[in-house]
Amino acid sequence: MTILLLSDIHANIEALEAVLQQATGHDTVWFLGDIVGYGPDPQACVDRLRDLQPEHWLAGNHDWAAVGRMDVAEFNPEARRAAHWTRRSLDAPARDWLWGREPLAAAGEPPALLVHGSPRHPIWEYVLDASVAMDSFAHFEQRIAFFGHTHVPTLYEERVDGALRHPVEEGTPVDLASGRWLVNPGSVGQPRDGDPRASYAVYDPVALSVTFHRVPYPVAATQDKIVKAGLPGRLAQRLSFGW
Ligand code: ZN
C-alpha cells in the first residue's frame, strides 16, 4: 500500500506529467491543494488529476482565489493577475469542482491529517520555521500531518524542546513509526527550495514511512506557455531556479 503525495501543482502540466511518468504503481493519490494559479495549464491539470481519482483533493488558497471563494486582495500583483487569468481559463464544471474543495481532511489508517497551509489555519498559514511547526503540532490530534503551501519539501518531528527539522533526502525512506511528524512533499509545479525539479513524496501507511522524490521536466516548455498566455514573465523565470 503506497500513497502518492502531491501538492502545489500550480497549472504546470509538464511537471505533473513528469511526476506521473516516474511515480507509477501507487494505490491512490492525496493532493494537498493548489492545482491552479501561476501556471499556464489550469484546465489540463484539473482534468489530469481528476483522471487519477485522488482519494483526497484539498483546496489551496490559489484554487479558492481563482474561483472567487477567497478574496485576491491579499495576493501580490503577479498572483492576482494569474488568478484572474485562471478564472477565465477554467470551464464551469472545473470552477464548481474547485469551489467545493476544502483545505483540510482526515485521511487514512492510521489516521493522518491533511492540510494545505497549517493545522491551525489550513488555507493560508505557512509552516516555514520551527516555531510555527511547534504551534502546528498543538493543533492536531493525529500522529502525522501532511501539508503543502510552502513549496518546500519539509520534515518536522515533534520533540519536547521544540520542532526538529530533519534534512530531506531524495529516495531514502524516512521512518515515521514513532513520534509525531509534519511532512510536506514539496511542490510539483513551482518548487521554491532552489531545485527546479518537480517535487513529490510517497507515503506507505503500512510500513509507516515517507520517501521524497524529484524529477526533471521540460521547464522551457512551461515557460513558453506562460509568456504566450500573457502571464507575468517572472512566473516563467522563477521556474528556472526553483524559487
Ligand atoms: Zn501553492
XYZ file of N, CA and C and ligand atoms in Angstrom:
730
model
N 0.850 -1.200 0.000
C 0.000 0.000 0.000
C 0.883 1.245 0.000
N 0.794 2.023 -1.063
C 1.535 3.281 -1.098
C 0.635 4.386 -1.655
N 0.859 5.570 -1.136
C 0.038 6.724 -1.493
C 0.941 7.792 -2.089
N 0.546 8.271 -3.264
C 1.303 9.341 -3.917
C 0.850 10.676 -3.337
N 1.800 11.408 -2.742
C 1.516 12.708 -2.136
C 1.918 13.813 -3.100
N 0.917 14.569 -3.535
C 1.173 15.673 -4.461
C 0.674 16.967 -3.847
N 1.362 18.053 -4.124
C 0.900 19.363 -3.667
C 1.355 20.440 -4.639
N 0.614 21.546 -4.657
C 1.046 22.752 -5.376
C 1.487 22.451 -6.814
N 0.556 21.915 -7.567
C 0.802 21.616 -8.985
C 0.838 22.915 -9.806
N -0.012 23.859 -9.421
C 0.017 25.208 -9.994
C -0.011 25.235 -11.518
N -0.950 24.497 -12.068
C -1.237 24.570 -13.506
C -0.012 24.292 -14.380
N 0.880 23.470 -13.871
C 2.087 23.099 -14.624
C 1.948 21.646 -15.086
N 1.396 21.469 -16.288
C 1.086 20.114 -16.774
C 2.357 19.340 -17.109
N 3.402 20.034 -17.567
C 4.654 19.320 -17.876
C 5.234 18.698 -16.601
N 5.217 19.465 -15.522
C 5.734 18.943 -14.248
C 4.872 17.791 -13.748
N 3.548 17.939 -13.870
C 2.646 16.883 -13.404
C 2.851 15.600 -14.204
N 2.978 15.740 -15.524
C 3.182 14.540 -16.354
C 4.512 13.853 -16.027
N 5.537 14.646 -15.764
C 6.838 14.052 -15.418
C 6.749 13.255 -14.120
N 6.022 13.808 -13.169
C 5.840 13.100 -11.896
C 5.070 11.798 -12.124
N 3.994 11.883 -12.909
C 3.145 10.695 -13.090
C 3.851 9.617 -13.903
N 4.780 10.043 -14.752
C 5.536 9.061 -15.519
C 6.516 8.305 -14.613
N 7.089 9.018 -13.657
C 8.062 8.381 -12.757
C 7.378 7.633 -11.616
N 6.300 8.221 -11.094
C 5.671 7.691 -9.874
C 4.511 6.775 -10.245
N 4.829 5.570 -10.654
C 3.756 4.661 -11.076
C 3.501 3.599 -10.005
N 2.339 2.971 -10.096
C 2.060 1.801 -9.263
C 1.580 2.106 -7.860
N 1.177 3.333 -7.584
C 0.686 3.644 -6.240
C -0.813 3.406 -6.156
N -1.280 3.130 -4.940
C -2.679 2.744 -4.774
C -3.634 3.918 -4.906
N -3.188 5.076 -4.438
C -4.063 6.246 -4.562
C -3.232 7.521 -4.460
N -3.940 8.642 -4.617
C -3.302 9.963 -4.567
C -3.963 10.792 -3.482
N -3.143 11.466 -2.681
C -3.633 12.517 -1.795
C -3.050 13.818 -2.308
N -3.945 14.730 -2.680
C -3.491 16.009 -3.228
C -3.757 17.120 -2.211
N -2.728 17.904 -1.920
C -2.778 18.854 -0.801
C -3.093 20.292 -1.211
N -3.571 20.483 -2.425
C -4.097 21.790 -2.785
C -3.215 22.619 -3.693
N -3.856 23.624 -4.324
C -3.266 24.486 -5.353
C -2.959 23.696 -6.630
N -4.051 23.245 -7.248
C -3.920 22.654 -8.587
C -3.703 23.771 -9.615
N -4.225 24.962 -9.346
C -4.124 26.083 -10.301
C -3.401 27.269 -9.666
N -3.268 28.325 -10.463
C -2.567 29.548 -10.030
C -1.137 29.518 -10.519
N -0.665 30.642 -11.037
C 0.687 30.856 -11.565
C 0.907 30.241 -12.946
N 0.500 29.026 -13.160
C 0.895 28.284 -14.355
C -0.088 28.417 -15.509
N 0.314 27.917 -16.694
C -0.441 28.166 -17.921
C -1.478 27.099 -18.292
N -1.588 26.013 -17.541
C -2.493 24.925 -17.935
C -3.456 24.500 -16.815
N -4.264 25.439 -16.331
C -5.157 25.074 -15.215
C -6.172 23.984 -15.589
N -6.815 24.143 -16.760
C -7.858 23.174 -17.127
C -7.247 21.785 -17.337
N -6.133 21.725 -18.028
C -5.491 20.423 -18.288
C -5.085 19.746 -16.978
N -4.624 20.537 -16.021
C -4.202 19.936 -14.745
C -5.397 19.430 -13.942
N -6.495 20.200 -13.943
C -7.701 19.731 -13.244
C -8.172 18.423 -13.877
N -8.209 18.389 -15.210
C -8.680 17.187 -15.907
C -7.774 15.986 -15.626
N -6.460 16.247 -15.652
C -5.498 15.143 -15.461
C -5.579 14.575 -14.050
N -5.694 15.466 -13.080
C -5.775 14.993 -11.693
C -7.089 14.251 -11.461
N -8.157 14.762 -12.094
C -9.444 14.089 -11.928
C -9.390 12.664 -12.481
N -8.660 12.472 -13.589
C -8.491 11.122 -14.155
C -7.898 10.155 -13.134
N -7.066 10.671 -12.252
C -6.394 9.812 -11.270
C -7.301 9.456 -10.099
N -8.450 10.116 -10.016
C -9.406 9.877 -8.929
C -8.726 9.874 -7.560
N -8.147 10.994 -7.158
C -7.478 11.051 -5.861
C -8.451 10.731 -4.727
N -7.947 10.026 -3.740
C -8.789 9.730 -2.573
C -9.089 11.021 -1.805
N -8.123 11.928 -1.783
C -8.339 13.243 -1.169
C -7.812 14.315 -2.101
N -8.583 15.394 -2.231
C -8.221 16.512 -3.105
C -8.538 17.777 -2.333
N -7.533 18.390 -1.772
C -7.747 19.588 -0.968
C -7.790 20.841 -1.834
N -8.394 21.886 -1.264
C -8.315 23.223 -1.850
C -7.062 23.910 -1.343
N -6.452 24.727 -2.200
C -5.414 25.656 -1.767
C -5.914 27.080 -1.917
N -5.160 28.024 -1.403
C -5.577 29.421 -1.494
C -5.711 29.889 -2.945
N -4.846 29.404 -3.833
C -4.949 29.809 -5.233
C -6.174 29.216 -5.914
N -6.560 28.015 -5.502
C -7.768 27.404 -6.064
C -8.996 28.235 -5.696
N -9.085 28.579 -4.419
C -10.233 29.382 -3.970
C -10.209 30.765 -4.586
N -9.026 31.357 -4.708
C -8.932 32.700 -5.289
C -9.383 32.670 -6.748
N -8.978 31.632 -7.463
C -9.304 31.561 -8.889
C -10.803 31.468 -9.122
N -11.525 30.829 -8.208
C -12.962 30.658 -8.428
C -13.785 31.664 -7.623
N -13.127 32.579 -6.943
C -13.847 33.630 -6.242
C -14.323 33.263 -4.856
N -13.863 32.116 -4.325
C -14.284 31.763 -2.974
C -13.423 32.492 -1.936
N -12.311 33.065 -2.388
C -11.427 33.808 -1.497
C -11.023 35.096 -2.199
N -10.893 36.162 -1.411
C -10.512 37.464 -1.956
C -9.053 37.433 -2.418
N -8.794 37.998 -3.584
C -7.414 38.028 -4.069
C -6.674 39.278 -3.600
N -7.325 40.096 -2.776
C -6.697 41.357 -2.338
C -5.373 41.117 -1.612
N -5.263 39.981 -0.911
C -4.040 39.702 -0.155
C -2.904 39.179 -1.050
N -3.226 38.839 -2.295
C -2.212 38.293 -3.198
C -1.293 39.406 -3.700
N -0.055 39.045 -4.050
C 0.801 40.009 -4.731
C 0.267 40.203 -6.156
N 0.665 41.310 -6.811
C 0.074 41.639 -8.119
C 0.200 40.519 -9.152
N 1.341 39.807 -9.155
C 1.515 38.716 -10.128
C 0.518 37.596 -9.884
N 0.369 37.216 -8.619
C -0.549 36.131 -8.279
C -1.985 36.546 -8.579
N -2.275 37.839 -8.359
C -3.628 38.334 -8.618
C -3.940 38.268 -10.112
N -3.007 38.724 -10.925
C -3.210 38.649 -12.381
C -3.415 37.210 -12.812
N -2.584 36.320 -12.257
C -2.695 34.903 -12.617
C -4.039 34.337 -12.179
N -4.542 34.779 -11.031
C -5.834 34.268 -10.536
C -6.971 34.673 -11.476
N -6.948 35.926 -11.935
C -7.992 36.378 -12.870
C -7.893 35.629 -14.200
N -6.669 35.462 -14.667
C -6.461 34.727 -15.920
C -6.941 33.283 -15.777
N -6.640 32.688 -14.612
C -7.020 31.297 -14.369
C -8.536 31.136 -14.396
N -9.224 32.090 -13.769
C -10.693 32.005 -13.727
C -11.262 31.941 -15.140
N -10.709 32.763 -16.030
C -11.202 32.794 -17.420
C -10.818 31.530 -18.179
N -9.800 30.817 -17.695
C -9.292 29.652 -18.433
C -9.919 28.332 -18.007
N -10.757 28.368 -16.976
C -11.384 27.134 -16.482
C -12.814 27.044 -16.982
N -13.266 25.825 -17.321
C -14.671 25.681 -17.672
C -15.521 25.628 -16.397
N -16.835 25.740 -16.584
C -17.738 25.845 -15.427
C -17.658 24.632 -14.497
N -17.615 23.389 -15.035
C -17.510 22.242 -14.112
C -16.227 22.279 -13.277
N -15.117 22.715 -13.875
C -13.856 22.787 -13.116
C -13.962 23.854 -12.027
N -14.577 24.993 -12.351
C -14.738 26.048 -11.333
C -15.615 25.543 -10.183
N -16.688 24.872 -10.534
C -17.581 24.331 -9.481
C -16.831 23.332 -8.612
N -16.044 22.502 -9.268
C -15.298 21.475 -8.538
C -14.336 22.117 -7.531
N -13.601 23.124 -7.990
C -12.623 23.776 -7.110
C -13.314 24.528 -5.975
N -14.461 25.111 -6.282
C -15.231 25.811 -5.250
C -15.604 24.844 -4.116
N -15.856 23.619 -4.474
C -16.325 22.639 -3.495
C -15.227 21.940 -2.698
N -13.976 22.210 -2.999
C -12.885 21.556 -2.243
C -12.676 22.269 -0.907
N -12.161 21.535 0.082
C -11.858 22.107 1.397
C -10.355 21.950 1.665
N -9.778 22.828 2.489
C -8.325 22.779 2.699
C -7.869 21.856 3.824
N -8.762 20.987 4.290
C -8.412 20.113 5.423
C -9.188 18.814 5.299
N -8.545 17.696 5.650
C -9.246 16.412 5.643
C -8.551 15.450 6.609
N -9.349 14.559 7.199
C -8.778 13.441 7.948
C -8.634 12.288 6.962
N -7.522 11.565 7.032
C -7.234 10.599 5.978
C -6.563 9.356 6.526
N -6.946 8.209 5.953
C -6.135 7.006 6.089
C -6.257 6.283 7.411
N -5.497 5.195 7.475
C -5.413 4.348 8.657
C -3.969 3.879 8.798
N -3.232 4.237 9.840
C -3.669 5.058 10.974
C -4.047 6.469 10.541
N -4.926 7.139 11.323
C -5.441 8.430 10.897
C -4.338 9.476 10.758
N -4.364 10.176 9.649
C -3.445 11.288 9.413
C -4.285 12.518 9.101
N -3.660 13.689 9.226
C -4.334 14.932 8.880
C -3.725 15.469 7.597
N -4.585 15.953 6.724
C -4.121 16.619 5.511
C -4.562 18.076 5.558
N -3.636 18.989 5.330
C -3.994 20.408 5.238
C -3.203 21.037 4.096
N -3.762 22.121 3.556
C -2.969 22.864 2.578
C -1.918 23.710 3.293
N -2.350 24.589 4.192
C -1.424 25.512 4.850
C -0.867 24.954 6.145
N -1.631 25.112 7.227
C -1.196 24.583 8.519
C -2.405 24.027 9.245
N -2.190 23.181 10.261
C -3.334 22.666 11.018
C -4.135 23.780 11.707
N -3.465 24.874 12.035
C -4.156 25.981 12.716
C -4.967 26.812 11.729
N -4.390 27.122 10.575
C -5.076 27.911 9.542
C -4.872 27.196 8.213
N -5.745 26.235 7.908
C -5.491 25.318 6.781
C -5.380 25.978 5.421
N -5.944 27.184 5.259
C -5.908 27.735 3.897
C -4.724 28.663 3.672
N -4.239 29.359 4.721
C -3.246 30.384 4.380
C -1.978 30.393 5.225
N -1.928 29.766 6.390
C -0.698 29.892 7.194
C 0.434 29.046 6.603
N 1.631 29.621 6.554
C 2.812 28.916 6.037
C 3.595 28.298 7.199
N 3.868 26.999 7.120
C 4.753 26.362 8.112
C 6.169 26.441 7.550
N 6.817 27.549 7.849
C 8.130 27.821 7.247
C 9.263 27.755 8.250
N 8.937 27.687 9.559
C 10.021 27.616 10.538
C 9.598 26.745 11.719
N 10.572 26.483 12.586
C 10.339 25.534 13.680
C 9.321 26.060 14.683
N 9.231 27.367 14.818
C 8.279 27.899 15.790
C 6.836 27.687 15.316
N 6.571 27.948 14.039
C 5.225 27.678 13.512
C 4.964 26.170 13.508
N 5.985 25.389 13.225
C 5.816 23.932 13.254
C 5.420 23.468 14.654
N 6.074 24.010 15.669
C 5.753 23.611 17.046
C 4.316 23.985 17.384
N 3.902 25.205 17.022
C 2.497 25.599 17.229
C 1.564 24.648 16.479
N 1.988 24.236 15.298
C 1.138 23.369 14.475
C 0.875 22.030 15.157
N 1.895 21.481 15.819
C 1.721 20.180 16.483
C 0.619 20.242 17.544
N 0.410 21.430 18.128
C -0.631 21.573 19.157
C -2.025 21.643 18.556
N -2.115 21.750 17.230
C -3.418 21.952 16.597
C -3.928 20.738 15.840
N -3.334 19.564 16.081
C -3.945 18.353 15.529
C -3.688 17.166 16.449
N -4.570 16.183 16.343
C -4.556 15.034 17.256
C -3.742 13.867 16.700
N -3.739 13.748 15.379
C -3.121 12.586 14.753
C -1.602 12.624 14.963
N -0.966 11.510 14.662
C 0.497 11.471 14.780
C 1.195 12.171 13.620
N 0.553 12.093 12.456
C 1.199 12.604 11.250
C 0.264 13.585 10.544
N 0.809 14.720 10.151
C 0.063 15.658 9.307
C 0.879 15.932 8.048
N 0.181 15.934 6.927
C 0.789 16.284 5.649
C 0.295 17.670 5.249
N 1.219 18.524 4.809
C 0.832 19.881 4.437
C 1.559 20.300 3.166
N 1.099 21.410 2.582
C 1.729 21.947 1.378
C 1.988 23.432 1.548
N 1.697 24.213 0.490
C 1.616 25.675 0.550
C 2.970 26.392 0.547
N 4.006 25.817 1.175
C 5.300 26.496 1.206
C 6.137 26.190 -0.030
N 5.802 25.120 -0.735
C 6.551 24.691 -1.925
C 7.967 24.216 -1.573
N 8.170 23.829 -0.335
C 9.478 23.349 0.119
C 9.303 21.962 0.741
N 9.955 20.930 0.198
C 9.863 19.616 0.850
C 10.440 19.701 2.261
N 9.648 19.268 3.236
C 10.000 19.537 4.631
C 9.564 18.402 5.533
N 10.334 18.208 6.593
C 10.072 17.153 7.557
C 10.358 17.700 8.961
N 9.311 17.799 9.785
C 9.490 18.215 11.176
C 9.075 17.080 12.096
N 9.839 16.889 13.161
C 9.468 15.930 14.200
C 9.224 16.694 15.497
N 8.150 16.308 16.197
C 7.860 16.952 17.476
C 8.812 16.423 18.545
N 9.464 17.328 19.246
C 10.327 16.975 20.371
C 9.867 17.788 21.577
N 10.243 17.339 22.778
C 9.784 18.070 23.965
C 10.289 19.513 23.963
N 11.449 19.739 23.385
C 12.018 21.086 23.412
C 11.778 21.851 22.110
N 10.887 21.368 21.267
C 10.586 22.109 20.039
C 10.455 21.195 18.840
N 10.205 21.803 17.686
C 10.078 21.029 16.453
C 11.454 20.893 15.809
N 11.857 19.648 15.552
C 13.164 19.386 14.952
C 12.992 19.213 13.450
N 13.712 20.028 12.676
C 13.644 19.906 11.222
C 14.707 18.928 10.743
N 14.265 17.858 10.114
C 15.203 16.868 9.575
C 15.549 17.233 8.137
N 16.772 16.962 7.712
C 17.090 17.169 6.293
C 16.271 16.214 5.418
N 15.871 16.694 4.256
C 15.107 15.865 3.325
C 16.072 15.238 2.332
N 16.106 13.922 2.321
C 16.998 13.220 1.398
C 16.185 12.491 0.339
N 16.560 12.737 -0.904
C 15.856 12.144 -2.036
C 16.012 10.621 -2.029
N 14.898 9.913 -2.157
C 14.947 8.474 -2.404
C 15.182 7.586 -1.199
N 15.365 8.169 -0.024
C 15.592 7.355 1.180
C 14.351 7.380 2.057
N 13.729 6.214 2.327
C 12.531 6.218 3.173
C 12.836 6.750 4.574
N 11.933 7.590 5.066
C 12.051 8.129 6.422
C 11.072 7.372 7.299
N 11.560 6.870 8.415
C 10.749 6.069 9.326
C 9.860 6.977 10.181
N 8.532 6.821 10.024
C 7.590 7.630 10.797
C 6.868 6.783 11.846
N 7.409 5.603 12.169
C 6.677 4.631 13.001
C 6.485 5.098 14.435
N 7.335 5.977 14.903
C 7.121 6.525 16.239
C 7.262 8.040 16.179
N 6.752 8.706 17.200
C 6.822 10.164 17.245
C 5.703 10.816 16.466
N 5.741 12.147 16.411
C 4.740 12.898 15.643
C 5.472 13.730 14.591
N 4.831 13.835 13.427
C 5.523 14.378 12.253
C 4.662 15.352 11.466
N 5.322 16.320 10.885
C 4.727 17.206 9.886
C 5.531 17.026 8.606
N 4.841 16.680 7.532
C 5.525 16.307 6.293
C 4.984 17.121 5.122
N 5.865 17.755 4.380
C 5.478 18.485 3.166
C 6.196 17.849 1.975
N 5.444 17.341 0.982
C 6.085 16.672 -0.164
C 6.752 17.636 -1.138
N 6.635 18.951 -0.891
C 7.167 19.930 -1.842
C 6.179 20.179 -2.969
N 6.564 21.024 -3.898
C 5.660 21.452 -4.964
C 5.976 20.752 -6.275
N 4.921 20.239 -6.916
C 5.087 19.657 -8.251
C 5.455 20.750 -9.255
N 4.681 21.839 -9.269
C 4.745 22.761 -10.396
C 5.495 24.051 -10.179
N 5.895 24.354 -8.933
C 6.666 25.584 -8.713
C 7.526 25.454 -7.450
N 8.555 24.586 -7.496
C 9.409 24.381 -6.315
C 10.074 25.685 -5.875
N 10.251 25.823 -4.564
C 10.881 27.043 -4.041
C 12.013 26.720 -3.074
N 12.706 25.619 -3.325
C 13.834 25.291 -2.444
C 15.152 25.364 -3.210
N 15.146 26.040 -4.353
C 16.371 26.205 -5.122
C 16.659 25.058 -6.072
N 15.769 24.076 -6.122
C 15.909 22.936 -7.036
C 14.713 22.980 -7.983
N 14.947 23.228 -9.273
C 13.820 23.414 -10.185
C 13.045 22.135 -10.511
N 13.560 20.978 -10.128
C 12.856 19.737 -10.469
C 11.544 19.602 -9.686
N 10.551 18.987 -10.321
C 9.270 18.740 -9.658
C 9.487 17.888 -8.409
N 8.730 18.189 -7.376
C 8.893 17.506 -6.092
C 7.608 16.764 -5.721
N 7.763 15.585 -5.135
C 6.610 14.836 -4.635
C 7.116 13.835 -3.614
N 6.196 13.112 -2.963
C 6.603 12.104 -1.982
C 5.663 10.912 -2.062
N 6.122 9.806 -1.520
C 5.322 8.582 -1.450
C 5.218 8.164 0.010
N 3.978 7.960 0.459
C 3.715 7.583 1.843
C 3.254 6.132 1.877
N 3.865 5.374 2.770
C 3.471 3.990 2.970
C 2.873 3.863 4.371
N 1.530 3.780 4.482
C 0.892 3.772 5.800
C 1.016 2.427 6.518
N 1.493 1.393 5.829
C 1.716 0.102 6.486
C 3.124 0.068 7.071
N 4.109 0.347 6.252
C 5.496 0.434 6.745
C 5.701 1.686 7.589
N 4.768 2.632 7.486
C 4.887 3.943 8.143
C 6.199 4.635 7.776
N 6.295 4.912 6.492
C 7.465 5.642 6.012
C 7.044 6.600 4.908
N 7.873 7.603 4.711
C 7.650 8.532 3.597
C 8.967 8.684 2.853
N 8.879 8.743 1.525
C 10.073 8.889 0.689
C 9.884 10.086 -0.232
N 10.866 10.980 -0.245
C 10.808 12.176 -1.086
C 11.472 11.897 -2.432
N 10.896 12.504 -3.473
C 11.437 12.308 -4.825
C 11.484 13.625 -5.587
N 12.404 13.699 -6.551
C 12.464 14.812 -7.501
C 12.538 14.248 -8.900
N 11.974 14.999 -9.847
C 12.040 14.576 -11.246
C 12.150 15.814 -12.141
N 13.093 15.795 -13.099
C 13.179 16.933 -14.026
C 12.005 16.936 -14.999
N 11.667 18.106 -15.483
C 10.625 18.214 -16.519
C 11.076 19.310 -17.488
N 10.450 19.392 -18.674
C 10.868 20.408 -19.660
C 10.412 21.811 -19.252
N 11.208 22.454 -18.407
C 10.870 23.768 -17.855
C 10.609 24.794 -18.962
N 11.445 24.749 -20.016
C 11.328 25.764 -21.080
C 9.956 25.719 -21.750
N 9.376 24.526 -21.869
C 8.054 24.409 -22.497
C 7.005 25.129 -21.659
N 7.069 24.960 -20.350
C 6.128 25.636 -19.460
C 6.346 27.142 -19.510
N 7.617 27.546 -19.521
C 7.931 28.984 -19.561
C 7.382 29.638 -20.829
N 7.543 28.964 -21.971
C 6.999 29.484 -23.234
C 5.502 29.720 -23.130
N 4.812 28.742 -22.544
C 3.351 28.864 -22.434
C 2.954 30.020 -21.522
N 3.722 30.212 -20.436
C 3.415 31.309 -19.507
C 3.528 32.651 -20.239
N 4.594 32.790 -21.021
C 4.809 34.034 -21.754
C 3.716 34.222 -22.804
N 3.417 33.150 -23.549
C 2.398 33.248 -24.608
C 1.014 33.550 -24.054
N 0.760 33.099 -22.828
C -0.546 33.362 -22.210
C -0.656 34.799 -21.720
N 0.474 35.524 -21.737
C 0.453 36.899 -21.242
C 0.520 36.989 -19.730
N 0.900 35.900 -19.084
C 1.080 35.926 -17.625
C 2.403 36.623 -17.299
N 2.567 37.123 -16.063
C 3.792 37.854 -15.720
C 5.061 37.045 -15.991
N 6.045 37.677 -16.633
C 7.276 36.997 -17.021
C 8.031 36.388 -15.849
N 7.923 37.011 -14.693
C 8.662 36.488 -13.542
C 8.162 35.092 -13.143
N 6.876 34.818 -13.442
C 6.339 33.485 -13.120
C 7.009 32.419 -13.982
N 7.464 32.827 -15.177
C 8.226 31.902 -16.023
C 9.661 31.785 -15.528
N 10.279 32.939 -15.261
C 11.706 32.941 -14.897
C 11.983 32.129 -13.638
N 11.109 32.268 -12.645
C 11.389 31.628 -11.351
C 11.464 30.108 -11.466
N 10.811 29.541 -12.491
C 10.834 28.081 -12.643
C 12.236 27.566 -12.962
N 13.065 28.422 -13.584
C 14.436 28.014 -13.907
C 15.267 27.773 -12.651
N 14.934 28.522 -11.617
C 15.763 28.492 -10.405
C 15.118 27.686 -9.285
N 13.855 27.334 -9.458
C 13.149 26.671 -8.349
C 13.017 27.629 -7.190
N 12.553 28.844 -7.498
C 12.429 29.843 -6.435
C 11.266 30.761 -6.651
Zn 0.945 26.978 -3.765
